Amino acid sequence: MNLIRFALRKPISIMVMVLGLLFFGIRSAKDIQVDILPEMNLPVVYIAHSFNGYTPEQMEGYFTKMYVNMMLFTNGIKSIETKNTQGLTLMKVNFYEGTEMGQAIAQLSALSNRSQVFLPPGAPPPFIIRFDASSQPVGQLVFRSPTKTNNQLQDIANFTARPFLIAIPGLTTAPPFGGSPRTIEINVDPTKLRAHNMSPEQIVEAISRQNVTSPAGNIYIDDTNYLTPTNNTLKTVEEFGDIPLFKGQVENVYVRDVATVKDGADITTGYALIDGKRSVYINVAKSGKASTYDVVQNLKKTIPNIQRNLPDDVTISYEFDQSVYVINAVKSLIVEGVLGALLTGLMVLLFLKDTRAAIIVILTIPVSIISGVLFLKLFGQTINIMSLSGLALAIGILVDESTVTIENIHQHFAMRKSKAQAIWDACKEVAFPKLLILLCILAVFAPALMMSGIPGSLFKPLALAIGFSMLVSFLMSQTFVPVMANWMMKNKHQEVDTHKVGAFDRFKVKFLDFLSTLMKGKKWIVSISLVTIVAVVAALYLYIGKDVLPAVNSSQFQVRITAPEGTRIEKTEQKVKGVLKELEHLIGKEKIAISSVYVGQHPSTFAVSPIYLYNAGPHEALMQVALRDFKGSTDELKDKIRMHLKQKMPELRLSFEPIELTDKILSQGANTPVEIRISGMMKKMNMMTAKKLLAKLQELDYLRDQQIPQSMNYPALEINIDRTRAAQLGLDAQDIAKSLVASTASSRYTSKNMWVGGMMGIAYDVQVQMPQHLLNSKDELANIPLSKNAERPVLGDVATITPKKALGESYNLGTMGYTTVTANVHQADLARAQKDIETAIASLGELPKGVNIQLAGLTPVLDETMTGLASGLLIAIVVIFLILSANFQSFRVSLVVLTTVPFVVMGALLLLLLTGSTINLQSYMGIIMSVGVSIANAVLLISNAETLRLQSGNALQAAITAAGVRIRPIIMTTLAMMAGMLPMAIGFGEGGDQVSPLGRAVIGGLFASTFSVLILLPLVFAWIQGKAATQSPSLDPEDEQSIHYNQLSK
């Protein structure tokens, strides 16, 4: 009340406060960072270690298990997941919530350096990166050229374009995708080697001795300090062909005689296809707390400068721009907010029939929202989908504070008071109930600050947005509203307010008559209603589907295409181009805005790249497609693609993966929402169990893409060396291995050699290799020469070559191997899939000894989210109960207020069911919000009813009278809030699908709340408080309201 008095005495100070909030709020709105999701702060670190040529089993044994054993010394590790493919170990280290990640990364770095001692000789250091939202690309910088090769584009992108990106604040990039790094190729001819009785190892040794990287010294002559550079390193590529190879003491043979020298590229392991043509692109990501929107906008400003420094025949463009989604979502929510505010004002105008009053109510909304943005900025938050949802949701709630005040002012005008006195009395009368309402609504969202994990990260910004806006709204209703009411509103000093006479008045009389009739059977009505509603809520909760976030109908999709294991990369590329043609036929070429495909694996030089995009081998490709003006259902389109390609290209295996940034971050690296891990020490036993489970999952008709993605039957030619025979011929395993590496892979894995060339002075690898087209049969492999200066022996003389099936991928949980079964969910909720999967697992019976099954993917996130939200709702109800008990000094009255909760939940769930929405993070928050508003309305009614009961001693009449007094403000505020939520519930524009369940839950909850507060609550109050004492529970003998006061006076 002192706040109201201060406002009325110093109205100019209040205007200064409002203008200050607007000024600094608008400045904050311009400066605050804009992003898709709030900062997740996920405690996850990736370690990528590449060493090409090693098999998955070798990577597991030499790298994975060594790292895992070493990481036992790191604090806070929750689990370690590893994928091993040829030449790559990719480790995902999960830490417990609250772990100091800076210290954890420092420990991992130190221990990885220590691990180098135990790794194979020549192994490079690993790449370590923290996983958060910045680890996910927000777009692609695409390079195209009609004349240059992919490898040339790769070099241009890496060394010409990429340095420009360093200057962009908050931007981080992986190396370019699509080409191989520039390399000096020494392509040996096996026929010429055999003709000169030479082995590939001799070429490697000669180049290592003739192209030497060594420091230049100094010599001091007289007063001058001279450098002494030598030509240890060759100056030109052609000079490599002139390196002499000595055979005996007479005849000289040069490198050019047995090999071709080429300024080329590393062995091709992957291609990037943009719109079906080979190209190169750079994945663009934001780092740390940078704004996605700011990063992308700064990049777009830099592109013209990059273009000027590129060759004329190279063009660049920015594709798959995720910032567009951010801006469209922001615009949609702003439009929804403006529409909501206008509808709210219109509803107030219809009830009060006072334009000036409606204007006052509407003015409080933008001030509160803009002030909310100011405080979000001060507390380090960003504008994102969740905080915007909170601000949009707050619009409906904000009207409650001001509307209650305005409506009460009208009632006091009708008492023929002066305008100033009526405003003072009206504001004073509702000041404490409004404070109580504010505390109840804040209590609803307080548990968000205690939630952890992904639910806490998502819920906190929404709760803060609502909380800040509500605090400012309360302040406005206590200061700005009374001042503006004095300045703008008119008091005609009528005994009966004209807008109360008429239809609403007649409705009120009939309602009170109806309520009086119900009072006769209040006990039965209340008992049956509560039991029925609780049962209905339980049934609805079990029946309605549950997801982490609402499904979004995106205009883009991502699909993993898997050809038969061992398919050559060129053949996989052909199949992918065939898929693109089929998509053009199915969707329409004009409907495809752009397609981006990565075929095969990344070059081993770029160890960090698999963290962003992982393929198991040359038989896999990952395709992204952006659609143009697509209006249909993406899920239906995906199903059509599955069926179409199954008929046209049955040899391919498809699996659709998340492409939206929200889904990628929530899945934390999982490729599908359903992922089941079968772990154990015996890999064959794991696979047998996985196949049985896969057969069970294939029976579920709403699951799609059910498969075991792990490559388990990769074709191999096993080379078994006869060491005794080799020793007799003067060879050992090391000699054979060096010749094999130079022939089947590259000499740079065993003998590092560098060359500096070009105008930019960049160092490139020099490697001896055998062209793949020359080594195209088992016989050619057997004829690889092994000995120096001798025609024999060849590989076939000392080893047998046996075709077999080998492990193409190796997965590990810690040191224990595991196999995965994955699937997508089509037109069903994740909770249903989880339940049916658990049933399928149980139907397997007793698992073999040592075999364990656990659910991964999105299902653990779903469990965490639902548990966290349910706990939050329970905590909120308990906190509200304690607040109400402290206010009313009665536990029974507090319980009366809480009887509205089941009805609210029922209304929200019923509307979710009717609109086909699921229970998810957004809709759950809508339920929590509607519970808070319902309790606020109940407090208004019960506060009045309890005051009247204490005065008259008649609980029944007090309940009816209070319902009559509060019916108009309750209906008016409820309808105004529902009108404010209507645009959000409909889900206009891009991003509307993401927040529409929130609006629907609020509308459904408020609709049911109106009936429960106005009809059931008076019945409950009349029943419970019917025989309650009218004395205060005070124990103070000097308190006149205390039952001990009379005893003392006697």
PDB file of C-alpha atoms in Angstrom, residues 93-204:
ATOM      1  CA  VAL A  93      33.218 -38.733 -22.898  1.00  0.00           C
ATOM      2  CA  ASN A  94      30.125 -37.959 -20.796  1.00  0.00           C
ATOM      3  CA  PHE A  95      30.612 -36.178 -17.480  1.00  0.00           C
ATOM      4  CA  TYR A  96      28.300 -35.796 -14.510  1.00  0.00           C
ATOM      5  CA  GLU A  97      26.223 -32.644 -14.200  1.00  0.00           C
ATOM      6  CA  GLY A  98      28.131 -29.907 -12.397  1.00  0.00           C
ATOM      7  CA  THR A  99      31.607 -31.091 -13.392  1.00  0.00           C
ATOM      8  CA  GLU A 100      34.046 -28.224 -13.938  1.00  0.00           C
ATOM      9  CA  MET A 101      34.551 -28.744 -17.670  1.00  0.00           C
ATOM     10  CA  GLY A 102      37.603 -26.510 -17.993  1.00  0.00           C
ATOM     11  CA  GLN A 103      39.428 -28.652 -15.470  1.00  0.00           C
ATOM     12  CA  ALA A 104      38.078 -31.842 -17.065  1.00  0.00           C
ATOM     13  CA  ILE A 105      39.365 -30.888 -20.527  1.00  0.00           C
ATOM     14  CA  ALA A 106      42.732 -29.968 -19.045  1.00  0.00           C
ATOM     15  CA  GLN A 107      42.932 -33.402 -17.405  1.00  0.00           C
ATOM     16  CA  LEU A 108      41.905 -35.153 -20.635  1.00  0.00           C
ATOM     17  CA  SER A 109      44.521 -33.216 -22.588  1.00  0.00           C
ATOM     18  CA  ALA A 110      47.250 -34.090 -20.100  1.00  0.00           C
ATOM     19  CA  LEU A 111      46.279 -37.762 -20.008  1.00  0.00           C
ATOM     20  CA  SER A 112      46.014 -37.975 -23.814  1.00  0.00           C
ATOM     21  CA  ASN A 113      49.537 -36.603 -24.051  1.00  0.00           C
ATOM     22  CA  ARG A 114      50.631 -39.217 -21.542  1.00  0.00           C
ATOM     23  CA  SER A 115      48.883 -41.892 -23.634  1.00  0.00           C
ATOM     24  CA  GLN A 116      51.100 -41.069 -26.620  1.00  0.00           C
ATOM     25  CA  VAL A 117      53.880 -43.091 -24.983  1.00  0.00           C
ATOM     26  CA  PHE A 118      51.753 -46.241 -25.217  1.00  0.00           C
ATOM     27  CA  LEU A 119      50.357 -45.701 -28.725  1.00  0.00           C
ATOM     28  CA  PRO A 120      51.849 -47.100 -31.946  1.00  0.00           C
ATOM     29  CA  PRO A 121      54.941 -45.223 -33.216  1.00  0.00           C
ATOM     30  CA  GLY A 122      54.110 -42.222 -35.388  1.00  0.00           C
ATOM     31  CA  ALA A 123      50.574 -41.792 -34.043  1.00  0.00           C
ATOM     32  CA  PRO A 124      49.587 -38.095 -34.152  1.00  0.00           C
ATOM     33  CA  PRO A 125      48.068 -36.398 -31.093  1.00  0.00           C
ATOM     34  CA  PRO A 126      44.264 -36.549 -30.745  1.00  0.00           C
ATOM     35  CA  PHE A 127      41.779 -33.743 -31.297  1.00  0.00           C
ATOM     36  CA  ILE A 128      39.751 -32.801 -28.185  1.00  0.00           C
ATOM     37  CA  ILE A 129      36.612 -30.636 -28.377  1.00  0.00           C
ATOM     38  CA  ARG A 130      33.852 -29.704 -25.924  1.00  0.00           C
ATOM     39  CA  PHE A 131      30.405 -30.681 -27.200  1.00  0.00           C
ATOM     40  CA  ASP A 132      27.714 -28.007 -26.927  1.00  0.00           C
ATOM     41  CA  ALA A 133      25.408 -26.120 -29.279  1.00  0.00           C
ATOM     42  CA  SER A 134      28.474 -24.686 -31.036  1.00  0.00           C
ATOM     43  CA  SER A 135      29.493 -28.191 -32.095  1.00  0.00           C
ATOM     44  CA  GLN A 136      26.495 -28.362 -34.411  1.00  0.00           C
ATOM     45  CA  PRO A 137      26.802 -26.588 -37.789  1.00  0.00           C
ATOM     46  CA  VAL A 138      24.466 -23.675 -38.446  1.00  0.00           C
ATOM     47  CA  GLY A 139      25.068 -23.632 -42.199  1.00  0.00           C
ATOM     48  CA  GLN A 140      27.392 -24.550 -45.061  1.00  0.00           C
ATOM     49  CA  LEU A 141      29.742 -22.301 -47.023  1.00  0.00           C
ATOM     50  CA  VAL A 142      29.679 -23.968 -50.444  1.00  0.00           C
ATOM     51  CA  PHE A 143      32.450 -23.640 -53.074  1.00  0.00           C
ATOM     52  CA  ARG A 144      31.656 -24.317 -56.724  1.00  0.00           C
ATOM     53  CA  SER A 145      33.740 -24.204 -59.907  1.00  0.00           C
ATOM     54  CA  PRO A 146      33.079 -25.376 -63.482  1.00  0.00           C
ATOM     55  CA  THR A 147      36.787 -26.043 -64.111  1.00  0.00           C
ATOM     56  CA  LYS A 148      38.566 -26.920 -60.867  1.00  0.00           C
ATOM     57  CA  THR A 149      38.646 -30.345 -59.242  1.00  0.00           C
ATOM     58  CA  ASN A 150      37.405 -31.070 -55.736  1.00  0.00           C
ATOM     59  CA  ASN A 151      40.960 -31.358 -54.499  1.00  0.00           C
ATOM     60  CA  GLN A 152      41.843 -27.938 -55.904  1.00  0.00           C
ATOM     61  CA  LEU A 153      38.712 -26.466 -54.317  1.00  0.00           C
ATOM     62  CA  GLN A 154      39.717 -28.123 -51.059  1.00  0.00           C
ATOM     63  CA  ASP A 155      43.070 -26.360 -51.077  1.00  0.00           C
ATOM     64  CA  ILE A 156      41.490 -23.005 -51.984  1.00  0.00           C
ATOM     65  CA  ALA A 157      38.822 -23.337 -49.290  1.00  0.00           C
ATOM     66  CA  ASN A 158      41.322 -24.391 -46.639  1.00  0.00           C
ATOM     67  CA  PHE A 159      44.146 -21.937 -47.239  1.00  0.00           C
ATOM     68  CA  THR A 160      42.528 -18.988 -49.045  1.00  0.00           C
ATOM     69  CA  ALA A 161      38.978 -18.719 -47.745  1.00  0.00           C
ATOM     70  CA  ARG A 162      39.174 -20.222 -44.271  1.00  0.00           C
ATOM     71  CA  PRO A 163      41.630 -17.634 -42.847  1.00  0.00           C
ATOM     72  CA  PHE A 164      39.016 -14.908 -43.468  1.00  0.00           C
ATOM     73  CA  LEU A 165      36.623 -16.724 -41.144  1.00  0.00           C
ATOM     74  CA  ILE A 166      39.005 -16.413 -38.194  1.00  0.00           C
ATOM     75  CA  ALA A 167      38.231 -12.691 -37.899  1.00  0.00           C
ATOM     76  CA  ILE A 168      34.479 -13.282 -37.472  1.00  0.00           C
ATOM     77  CA  PRO A 169      33.655 -13.157 -33.737  1.00  0.00           C
ATOM     78  CA  GLY A 170      32.139 -16.358 -32.377  1.00  0.00           C
ATOM     79  CA  LEU A 171      32.571 -18.378 -35.579  1.00  0.00           C
ATOM     80  CA  THR A 172      34.331 -21.716 -35.697  1.00  0.00           C
ATOM     81  CA  THR A 173      34.784 -24.132 -38.585  1.00  0.00           C
ATOM     82  CA  ALA A 174      35.992 -27.615 -39.285  1.00  0.00           C
ATOM     83  CA  PRO A 175      38.286 -28.201 -42.278  1.00  0.00           C
ATOM     84  CA  PRO A 176      36.526 -28.214 -45.662  1.00  0.00           C
ATOM     85  CA  PHE A 177      34.476 -31.265 -46.592  1.00  0.00           C
ATOM     86  CA  GLY A 178      34.584 -32.842 -50.030  1.00  0.00           C
ATOM     87  CA  GLY A 179      38.173 -32.928 -51.206  1.00  0.00           C
ATOM     88  CA  SER A 180      41.480 -34.463 -50.232  1.00  0.00           C
ATOM     89  CA  PRO A 181      44.423 -32.391 -48.987  1.00  0.00           C
ATOM     90  CA  ARG A 182      47.081 -31.440 -51.531  1.00  0.00           C
ATOM     91  CA  THR A 183      49.906 -33.993 -51.619  1.00  0.00           C
ATOM     92  CA  ILE A 184      52.950 -34.761 -53.728  1.00  0.00           C
ATOM     93  CA  GLU A 185      52.131 -38.191 -55.138  1.00  0.00           C
ATOM     94  CA  ILE A 186      54.847 -40.695 -56.049  1.00  0.00           C
ATOM     95  CA  ASN A 187      52.764 -43.306 -57.886  1.00  0.00           C
ATOM     96  CA  VAL A 188      54.869 -46.436 -58.327  1.00  0.00           C
ATOM     97  CA  ASP A 189      54.262 -48.938 -61.100  1.00  0.00           C
ATOM     98  CA  PRO A 190      54.482 -52.512 -59.745  1.00  0.00           C
ATOM     99  CA  THR A 191      55.480 -53.872 -63.160  1.00  0.00           C
ATOM    100  CA  LYS A 192      58.404 -51.462 -63.450  1.00  0.00           C
ATOM    101  CA  LEU A 193      59.423 -52.204 -59.890  1.00  0.00           C
ATOM    102  CA  ARG A 194      59.608 -55.903 -60.635  1.00  0.00           C
ATOM    103  CA  ALA A 195      61.500 -55.198 -63.886  1.00  0.00           C
ATOM    104  CA  HIS A 196      64.174 -53.369 -61.877  1.00  0.00           C
ATOM    105  CA  ASN A 197      64.082 -55.855 -59.012  1.00  0.00           C
ATOM    106  CA  MET A 198      63.025 -53.165 -56.555  1.00  0.00           C
ATOM    107  CA  SER A 199      60.484 -52.875 -53.735  1.00  0.00           C
ATOM    108  CA  PRO A 200      58.249 -49.921 -52.822  1.00  0.00           C
ATOM    109  CA  GLU A 201      60.197 -49.534 -49.605  1.00  0.00           C
ATOM    110  CA  GLN A 202      63.312 -48.615 -51.607  1.00  0.00           C
ATOM    111  CA  ILE A 203      61.464 -45.675 -53.154  1.00  0.00           C
ATOM    112  CA  VAL A 204      60.345 -44.529 -49.712  1.00  0.00           C
TER     113      VAL A 204
END
